[in-house]
Amino acid sequence: MTASAEMPPPPDDWRPDNPRPAGWLTPEDLAVVRAQLPLVYVDAVPVRVDESGDVVSVGLLLRMGPRGLTRSLVSGRVLYHERIRDALLRHIEKDLGPVALPQVPTSPQPFTVAEYFPTPGITAYHDPRQHAVSLAYVVPVTGDCRPQQDALDLDWLTPEEACSEDVQSEFVGGQGVLVKQAMGWVGRLP
Amino acid sequence: MTASAEMPPPPDDWRPDNPRPAGWLTPEDLAVVRAQLPLVYVDAVPVRVDESGDVVSVGLLLRMGPRGLTRSLVSGRVLYHERIRDALLRHIEKDLGPVALPQVPTSPQPFTVAEYFPTPGITAYHDPRQHAVSLAYVVPVTGDCRPQQDALDLDWLTPEEACSEDVQSEFVGGQGVLVKQAMGWVGRLP
Amino acid sequence: MTASAEMPPPPDDWRPDNPRPAGWLTPEDLAVVRAQLPLVYVDAVPVRVDESGDVVSVGLLLRMGPRGLTRSLVSGRVLYHERIRDALLRHIEKDLGPVALPQVPTSPQPFTVAEYFPTPGITAYHDPRQHAVSLAYVVPVTGDCRPQQDALDLDWLTPEEACSEDVQSEFVGGQGVLVKQAMGWVGRLP
Amino acid sequence: MTASAEMPPPPDDWRPDNPRPAGWLTPEDLAVVRAQLPLVYVDAVPVRVDESGDVVSVGLLLRMGPRGLTRSLVSGRVLYHERIRDALLRHIEKDLGPVALPQVPTSPQPFTVAEYFPTPGITAYHDPRQHAVSLAYVVPVTGDCRPQQDALDLDWLTPEEACSEDVQSEFVGGQGVLVKQAMGWVGRLP
């Protein structure tokens, strides 16, 4: 959910060359809806854990955005007639590849709900394109993760590194705060 | 979120005689969008608590639906540019009146997320009109609650009564399960 | 945490033939403490999940208790200087064997806290031996599980079966309610 | 739960001049138990909220400890045969006075569990006196709060102030991290 003055390329789930199941919107329709309704999103914080479930590192994507390199989480829309857990799986596969082997949480209770507003300052999250209500989950991955598509790289940082000022300054739209909230929830906030 | 064969009257938040802020959809537009996107909802379980915060009773609305009397929770859409906590306040005021004095939770973390699908059987929740992703909260109310608008009555039942088979049979769309989940979460499931 | 009139044999973690690290109590000391302090416990609800993290079945232990066959969860004390996640691992290994391959949750936030009182009726949970404050977690297991020690069997039941009246009647001390709360939390309460 | 080389004065709940109900330990017995068992604690983060439940400020106690002024949360033991919600009420009254009017959460699910170890570095929390497992809750208070007993003052800080480096440096034992976790959970982490 990268911020951008010139509307960034839309996520792959509605790009024109994709087969579009019934119920999917055209890019034009979506643009109209985006100005009128909050959209349902998911944010996944991919983590590596040790054998006792303790978080060892956090996977952050590195993308080239309009304002330079930015870090981001796995994030995207929930589609019509799609379960939240299936949206999580789809976006993790889209961003981390088909063999990331994610352990989607058993419960739909998110660790938080990130409300991205088109107007900055209302919440900690901001998305100039739209109002998105994003259910945020920590998702352990045990397989091989490779950045896909527009991501340049995937870095595995310790919780301390991910919460450091340097790394935090590389997020846009409040996703840095979301990482810190995730680390607080797993008991690894420095 | 009552189930109905003949599309029920839309909730008041988009009724024609309402002033409609920029970004609100016309009923026609909403009908189109409903077939193409999941909508963001909130479900509130109104409760009375004792001085130690223990739930004493649950407030259930009684409405006349197409299939007879049904029980329901406080429930409704989150609007464009509206915070979840403001949507909770608005729907509680709409359904319980202006002096219910709700204590909206400090955290946006819901006790569960109810995914209402237009197709029954995918989750425990069903809404023939739409795909709604509903953030569910338990909300203590301390003031005077009066059923508004289309609600015939507001009953305060004990957790045991609210989870009983008789009362459970009076819900539609899975809201009975949601009440049981709420009672489980507050430690009052019989 | 089985209920019993004649004090049941203590759980293995403090049995006399065990090597007892510094800080462990003798059975006599523990008996004294149990009448004076709440003890820290964990309850684990072992589950099998499908690839999207949805709960498919619940693992319930079958034991012979003083009042006949009873179902129980994986449950036990947290020891001095032991982390909660290590206590979960230890009790899961103790009850399900060394190759259960549990996925201990990333977060210490339990789905509920079960307060077992020696006096029945104060909460939904009861343990005649002691006051235990038990942090309850749902733990997916992916390996081979075999009942250990005093357990006669381990049954994998669907959420619907585990919440049925028949199965619920086979629990003691409120652990049946705890199973229902777990199923509510994962969105699988019937 | 202030850290101290010379064992700090014990919290009032076991001071010698208190009437001691059956099941309470003498200070000598408690000292023995503390070296052998984890104790059950609660941590309460007192907050002021606006009418929509959004946290406006955090109440922090100022105490004179062995190493100078320290900030602390409302914190203390859960007694034998005491419910968590009653322990929360008792400690809030003990620390903030009898007319703080706390809104104890409806659910026993804490926002986190703080594991205070006598050995530093195992978790983010440390208590040289003991191993305490503390259930942490955010508790809105609406009444008049006055620091009691050994507290010199009660400051109401904004979430931003409470998470600032200056204020964070005034906590001991990891309670500063706990405040940040609480602010993350309510969506107010800066």
CSV table of C-alpha atoms in Angstrom, one decimal, chain B residues 5 9 31 40 51 56 62 68 74 95 106 109 132 134 148 158 167:
chain,number,residue,atom,x,y,z
B,5,ALA,CA,-35.4,-13.1,-0.3
B,9,PRO,CA,-35.1,-1.9,3.1
B,31,ALA,CA,-26.5,-2.4,-5.3
B,40,VAL,CA,-16.7,-3.3,5.6
B,51,GLU,CA,-18.7,-3.1,38.6
B,56,VAL,CA,-24.5,-9.5,33.3
B,62,LEU,CA,-36.2,-7.8,18.0
B,68,GLY,CA,-41.1,-13.5,11.1
B,74,VAL,CA,-26.3,-3.8,16.4
B,95,ASP,CA,-30.2,1.2,17.1
B,106,THR,CA,-9.9,1.2,23.4
B,109,GLN,CA,-8.6,-5.5,17.8
B,132,ALA,CA,-19.6,-8.3,4.2
B,134,SER,CA,-17.6,-7.5,9.8
B,148,GLN,CA,-35.2,2.7,17.4
B,158,THR,CA,-28.4,-13.3,30.5
B,167,VAL,CA,-33.0,-17.8,21.5
